[in-house]
mmCIF file of C-alpha atoms in Angstrom:
data_model
loop_
_atom_site.group_PDB
_atom_site.id
_atom_site.type_symbol
_atom_site.label_atom_id
_atom_site.label_comp_id
_atom_site.label_asym_id
_atom_site.label_seq_id
_atom_site.Cartn_x
_atom_site.Cartn_y
_atom_site.Cartn_z
ATOM 1 C CA GLU A 5 -0.362 -0.309 -0.123
ATOM 2 C CA PRO A 6 1.377 3.707 -0.782
ATOM 3 C CA GLU A 7 2.826 4.870 1.763
ATOM 4 C CA VAL A 8 3.499 9.388 3.173
ATOM 5 C CA THR A 9 7.206 8.612 3.820
ATOM 6 C CA GLN A 10 8.813 11.254 6.479
ATOM 7 C CA THR A 11 12.560 12.441 7.210
ATOM 8 C CA PRO A 12 14.094 12.320 10.163
ATOM 9 C CA SER A 13 12.046 10.261 12.311
ATOM 10 C CA HIS A 14 14.013 13.151 14.713
ATOM 11 C CA GLN A 15 15.781 15.909 15.207
ATOM 12 C CA VAL A 16 17.133 17.530 17.728
ATOM 13 C CA THR A 17 18.010 20.725 17.403
ATOM 14 C CA GLN A 18 19.219 23.793 19.008
ATOM 15 C CA MET A 19 17.036 27.251 19.791
ATOM 16 C CA GLY A 20 17.244 29.769 17.469
ATOM 17 C CA GLN A 21 18.698 27.016 14.181
ATOM 18 C CA GLU A 22 15.997 26.667 11.411
ATOM 19 C CA VAL A 23 15.044 22.678 10.588
ATOM 20 C CA ILE A 24 13.495 21.122 7.280
ATOM 21 C CA LEU A 25 10.743 18.370 7.748
ATOM 22 C CA ARG A 26 10.516 16.943 5.100
ATOM 23 C CA CYS A 27 7.747 14.713 3.105
ATOM 24 C CA VAL A 28 7.258 13.019 0.328
ATOM 25 C CA PRO A 29 3.943 12.275 -0.668
ATOM 26 C CA ILE A 30 2.258 9.631 -2.075
ATOM 27 C CA SER A 31 3.059 10.413 -5.508
ATOM 28 C CA ASN A 32 -1.512 10.853 -7.270
ATOM 29 C CA HIS A 33 -2.583 13.273 -4.667
ATOM 30 C CA LEU A 34 -2.532 16.514 -5.277
ATOM 31 C CA TYR A 35 -3.379 18.359 -1.047
ATOM 32 C CA PHE A 36 -0.906 17.698 0.951
ATOM 33 C CA TYR A 37 -0.274 18.599 4.471
ATOM 34 C CA TRP A 38 1.363 19.588 8.165
ATOM 35 C CA TYR A 39 0.103 18.536 11.342
ATOM 36 C CA ARG A 40 1.785 18.660 14.839
ATOM 37 C CA GLN A 41 1.027 16.887 17.813
ATOM 38 C CA ILE A 42 2.726 17.711 21.302
ATOM 39 C CA LEU A 43 3.187 15.233 23.530
ATOM 40 C CA GLY A 44 0.180 15.266 25.168
ATOM 41 C CA GLN A 45 -1.590 17.701 23.157
ATOM 42 C CA LYS A 46 -4.592 17.008 20.139
ATOM 43 C CA VAL A 47 -3.447 17.166 16.621
ATOM 44 C CA GLU A 48 -3.002 20.476 15.530
ATOM 45 C CA PHE A 49 -3.542 21.913 11.902
ATOM 46 C CA LEU A 50 -1.339 23.589 10.708
ATOM 47 C CA VAL A 51 -1.139 24.276 6.692
ATOM 48 C CA SER A 52 -2.778 22.793 4.007
ATOM 49 C CA PHE A 53 -1.005 23.081 -0.178
ATOM 50 C CA TYR A 54 -2.767 22.514 -3.684
ATOM 51 C CA ASN A 55 -1.605 23.593 -6.847
ATOM 52 C CA ASN A 56 1.691 25.209 -5.748
ATOM 53 C CA GLU A 57 0.419 27.286 -3.305
ATOM 54 C CA ILE A 58 -0.179 27.757 0.092
ATOM 55 C CA SER A 59 -4.666 26.755 0.761
ATOM 56 C CA GLU A 60 -5.463 26.922 3.633
ATOM 57 C CA LYS A 61 -3.724 27.327 7.093
ATOM 58 C CA SER A 62 -4.402 28.126 10.786
ATOM 59 C CA GLU A 63 -3.328 30.473 13.282
ATOM 60 C CA ILE A 64 -0.369 28.636 14.440
ATOM 61 C CA PHE A 65 0.660 28.702 11.409
ATOM 62 C CA ASP A 66 2.775 32.362 11.771
ATOM 63 C CA ASP A 67 5.616 33.570 10.075
ATOM 64 C CA GLN A 68 8.078 31.794 11.276
ATOM 65 C CA PHE A 69 6.424 29.225 8.842
ATOM 66 C CA SER A 70 6.710 28.167 5.826
ATOM 67 C CA VAL A 71 5.956 25.121 2.758
ATOM 68 C CA GLU A 72 7.435 24.322 0.075
ATOM 69 C CA ARG A 73 7.109 21.512 -3.077
ATOM 70 C CA PRO A 74 10.583 22.086 -4.298
ATOM 71 C CA ASP A 75 10.791 19.546 -6.828
ATOM 72 C CA GLY A 76 7.615 17.798 -7.849
ATOM 73 C CA SER A 77 8.247 15.283 -5.438
ATOM 74 C CA ASN A 78 8.728 16.446 -1.707
ATOM 75 C CA PHE A 79 6.692 18.353 0.624
ATOM 76 C CA THR A 80 8.922 20.685 3.111
ATOM 77 C CA LEU A 81 8.141 21.952 6.201
ATOM 78 C CA LYS A 82 10.354 24.942 7.165
ATOM 79 C CA ILE A 83 10.613 26.380 10.620
ATOM 80 C CA ARG A 84 13.050 28.862 11.169
ATOM 81 C CA SER A 85 14.115 30.541 14.296
ATOM 82 C CA THR A 86 13.063 27.020 16.198
ATOM 83 C CA LYS A 87 11.861 28.031 19.924
ATOM 84 C CA LEU A 88 11.181 25.699 23.305
ATOM 85 C CA GLU A 89 7.433 25.233 22.008
ATOM 86 C CA ASP A 90 7.701 23.773 18.909
ATOM 87 C CA SER A 91 9.501 20.651 20.083
ATOM 88 C CA ALA A 92 6.236 18.197 18.533
ATOM 89 C CA MET A 93 5.574 15.838 16.470
ATOM 90 C CA TYR A 94 4.817 16.746 12.771
ATOM 91 C CA PHE A 95 2.700 14.898 10.913
ATOM 92 C CA CYS A 96 2.691 15.421 7.046
ATOM 93 C CA ALA A 97 -0.581 14.005 5.393
ATOM 94 C CA SER A 98 -1.777 13.508 1.520
ATOM 95 C CA SER A 99 -4.153 13.134 -0.460
ATOM 96 C CA GLU A 100 -5.651 12.788 -3.711
ATOM 97 C CA GLY A 101 -9.192 14.565 -3.918
ATOM 98 C CA SER A 102 -11.056 16.883 -1.725
ATOM 99 C CA ALA A 103 -12.421 13.821 -0.746
ATOM 100 C CA LEU A 104 -10.250 14.440 2.239
ATOM 101 C CA ARG A 105 -9.298 10.611 3.477
ATOM 102 C CA TYR A 106 -5.893 11.774 4.192
ATOM 103 C CA THR A 107 -2.644 9.347 4.959
ATOM 104 C CA PHE A 108 -0.558 9.587 6.799
ATOM 105 C CA GLY A 109 3.439 9.995 7.461
ATOM 106 C CA SER A 110 4.873 8.192 10.364
ATOM 107 C CA GLY A 111 5.704 12.047 11.920
ATOM 108 C CA THR A 112 9.860 13.408 12.413
ATOM 109 C CA ARG A 113 9.540 14.885 16.228
ATOM 110 C CA LEU A 114 11.459 17.635 17.039
ATOM 111 C CA THR A 115 13.016 18.740 20.172
ATOM 112 C CA VAL A 116 13.761 22.308 20.284
ATOM 113 C CA VAL A 117 17.265 22.089 23.099
ATOM 114 C CA ASP B 30 -12.159 27.434 21.850
ATOM 115 C CA GLN B 31 -12.378 23.050 21.133
ATOM 116 C CA GLN B 32 -14.636 22.319 18.414
ATOM 117 C CA VAL B 33 -13.940 19.331 18.197
ATOM 118 C CA LYS B 34 -14.075 16.742 22.304
ATOM 119 C CA GLN B 35 -13.279 13.675 22.949
ATOM 120 C CA ASN B 36 -15.245 13.936 26.700
ATOM 121 C CA SER B 37 -14.016 10.085 27.629
ATOM 122 C CA PRO B 38 -10.096 11.141 27.182
ATOM 123 C CA SER B 39 -9.371 6.290 27.994
ATOM 124 C CA LEU B 40 -11.759 3.291 27.452
ATOM 125 C CA SER B 41 -11.180 0.119 29.232
ATOM 126 C CA VAL B 42 -12.994 -3.092 27.008
ATOM 127 C CA GLN B 43 -13.097 -6.755 27.560
ATOM 128 C CA GLU B 44 -11.661 -8.555 24.263
ATOM 129 C CA GLY B 45 -15.208 -9.471 22.657
ATOM 130 C CA ARG B 46 -17.118 -7.142 23.984
ATOM 131 C CA ILE B 47 -18.514 -3.454 22.384
ATOM 132 C CA SER B 48 -16.026 -0.472 21.985
ATOM 133 C CA ILE B 49 -18.403 2.698 22.163
ATOM 134 C CA LEU B 50 -15.667 6.119 21.679
ATOM 135 C CA ASN B 51 -17.541 9.835 21.315
ATOM 136 C CA CYS B 52 -17.107 12.652 19.536
ATOM 137 C CA ASP B 53 -19.210 16.053 19.729
ATOM 138 C CA TYR B 54 -18.799 18.998 17.844
ATOM 139 C CA THR B 55 -19.934 22.824 17.884
ATOM 140 C CA ASN B 56 -18.943 24.151 14.763
ATOM 141 C CA SER B 57 -22.697 24.054 12.589
ATOM 142 C CA MET B 58 -21.030 24.439 9.444
ATOM 143 C CA PHE B 59 -18.531 20.319 9.182
ATOM 144 C CA ASP B 60 -19.944 18.530 7.651
ATOM 145 C CA TYR B 61 -17.097 15.795 7.279
ATOM 146 C CA PHE B 62 -16.265 13.516 9.808
ATOM 147 C CA LEU B 63 -13.808 11.079 10.031
ATOM 148 C CA TRP B 64 -12.179 7.897 12.761
ATOM 149 C CA TYR B 65 -8.081 7.628 13.029
ATOM 150 C CA LYS B 66 -6.238 6.039 14.538
ATOM 151 C CA LYS B 67 -2.667 6.692 15.946
ATOM 152 C CA TYR B 68 0.173 3.863 18.078
ATOM 153 C CA PRO B 69 3.024 5.266 19.678
ATOM 154 C CA ALA B 70 5.563 6.709 17.132
ATOM 155 C CA GLU B 71 2.728 6.265 14.688
ATOM 156 C CA GLY B 72 1.878 8.744 12.651
ATOM 157 C CA PRO B 73 -3.275 8.414 12.217
ATOM 158 C CA THR B 74 -4.362 5.713 10.497
ATOM 159 C CA PHE B 75 -7.870 5.901 8.480
ATOM 160 C CA LEU B 76 -10.157 4.313 10.063
ATOM 161 C CA ILE B 77 -13.502 4.954 8.407
ATOM 162 C CA SER B 78 -16.052 8.143 8.001
ATOM 163 C CA ILE B 79 -19.416 9.793 7.512
ATOM 164 C CA SER B 80 -20.499 12.438 5.094
ATOM 165 C CA SER B 81 -24.051 14.910 6.783
ATOM 166 C CA ILE B 82 -25.865 13.678 4.809
ATOM 167 C CA LYS B 83 -25.729 9.837 6.337
ATOM 168 C CA ASP B 84 -26.991 9.080 9.596
ATOM 169 C CA LYS B 85 -24.470 5.513 10.033
ATOM 170 C CA ASN B 86 -20.935 4.188 7.424
ATOM 171 C CA GLU B 87 -20.131 0.547 8.214
ATOM 172 C CA ASP B 88 -16.546 -0.765 7.608
ATOM 173 C CA GLY B 89 -16.565 -4.814 9.108
ATOM 174 C CA ARG B 90 -16.285 -3.977 12.739
ATOM 175 C CA PHE B 91 -16.100 0.058 12.912
ATOM 176 C CA THR B 92 -19.532 1.829 12.420
ATOM 177 C CA VAL B 93 -19.710 5.548 12.007
ATOM 178 C CA PHE B 94 -22.937 6.865 14.234
ATOM 179 C CA LEU B 95 -24.219 10.641 13.234
ATOM 180 C CA ASN B 96 -26.211 12.436 15.185
ATOM 181 C CA LYS B 97 -26.518 16.010 13.650
ATOM 182 C CA SER B 98 -29.030 17.704 15.671
ATOM 183 C CA ALA B 99 -26.770 16.612 19.021
ATOM 184 C CA LYS B 100 -24.264 16.896 16.729
ATOM 185 C CA HIS B 101 -22.550 14.291 17.980
ATOM 186 C CA LEU B 102 -20.414 10.805 16.686
ATOM 187 C CA SER B 103 -19.329 7.849 18.035
ATOM 188 C CA LEU B 104 -17.861 4.534 16.557
ATOM 189 C CA HIS B 105 -18.306 1.282 17.443
ATOM 190 C CA ILE B 106 -16.082 -1.588 17.384
ATOM 191 C CA VAL B 107 -17.306 -5.067 17.772
ATOM 192 C CA PRO B 108 -16.570 -7.406 18.991
ATOM 193 C CA SER B 109 -13.014 -4.799 19.847
ATOM 194 C CA GLN B 110 -9.511 -7.060 19.828
ATOM 195 C CA PRO B 111 -6.675 -7.019 22.075
ATOM 196 C CA GLY B 112 -5.292 -5.219 18.789
ATOM 197 C CA ASP B 113 -7.315 -2.612 18.757
ATOM 198 C CA SER B 114 -6.293 -0.606 21.743
ATOM 199 C CA ALA B 115 -4.351 2.485 20.758
ATOM 200 C CA VAL B 116 -5.673 5.947 20.733
ATOM 201 C CA TYR B 117 -8.973 7.135 18.362
ATOM 202 C CA PHE B 118 -8.988 10.410 17.183
ATOM 203 C CA CYS B 119 -12.273 11.776 15.869
ATOM 204 C CA ALA B 120 -11.725 15.407 13.131
ATOM 205 C CA ALA B 121 -14.786 17.245 12.023
ATOM 206 C CA GLY B 122 -14.333 19.739 9.551
ATOM 207 C CA TYR B 123 -15.516 21.104 5.854
ATOM 208 C CA GLY B 124 -13.748 22.440 2.767
ATOM 209 C CA GLN B 125 -10.054 21.216 3.336
ATOM 210 C CA ASN B 126 -9.497 21.257 7.298
ATOM 211 C CA PHE B 127 -9.706 19.574 10.041
ATOM 212 C CA VAL B 128 -10.175 19.879 13.641
ATOM 213 C CA PHE B 129 -9.090 16.861 15.333
ATOM 214 C CA GLY B 130 -10.757 15.992 18.813
ATOM 215 C CA PRO B 131 -8.139 14.970 21.696
ATOM 216 C CA GLY B 132 -8.389 11.849 21.239
ATOM 217 C CA THR B 133 -9.934 9.070 23.397
ATOM 218 C CA ARG B 134 -6.995 5.353 24.500
ATOM 219 C CA LEU B 135 -8.857 2.835 23.716
ATOM 220 C CA SER B 136 -7.472 -0.209 25.897
ATOM 221 C CA VAL B 137 -8.911 -3.439 24.583
ATOM 222 C CA LEU B 138 -7.300 -6.786 27.998
ATOM 223 C CA PRO B 139 -7.716 -10.181 26.885
#
């Protein structure tokens, strides 16, 4: 069964550094998403991406965050100047259409120290 | 402001019995609802969905019921199996993004 692949599985970074989380969505999917889950808290929507542009974003997704689909296969989340509170599991997801059945990756655990 | 609530943080059920997980939402614009299962260190896995035009959807051991007037949905698992032990997230939304509930941890005891 096709999978959404996320790398790395765990990233440790110093506060103030930039990180890039990478995702390879399912090849025929057109909609891409980033979610995060702070330890012990609920899964939160960050951003959705379609047709090479952001279609929706949450209040969490401020100027510190950006997304890109640089080469037609990867979908990246960049976090500039990381803060301690950015520590969380970050999940990438993709869907074939607006049918809204997402396939999630296994996540990247980001630890900001 | 919790738009999607799962008021039971945990639930324990004996193997073979029925598991009922509940979810309430507040936004009347939500028209599509999903249940996801999540094991530790893995991403959520899609289980079953229902649109607002239906009140029941069934897939094997999993059935989702939607009560639009009460803004309530539930997931029934019959019979429950030890492998069903996981955190279950309800998600509700419209358009392209969803709000997830906080999750209910289901433990199925052998």
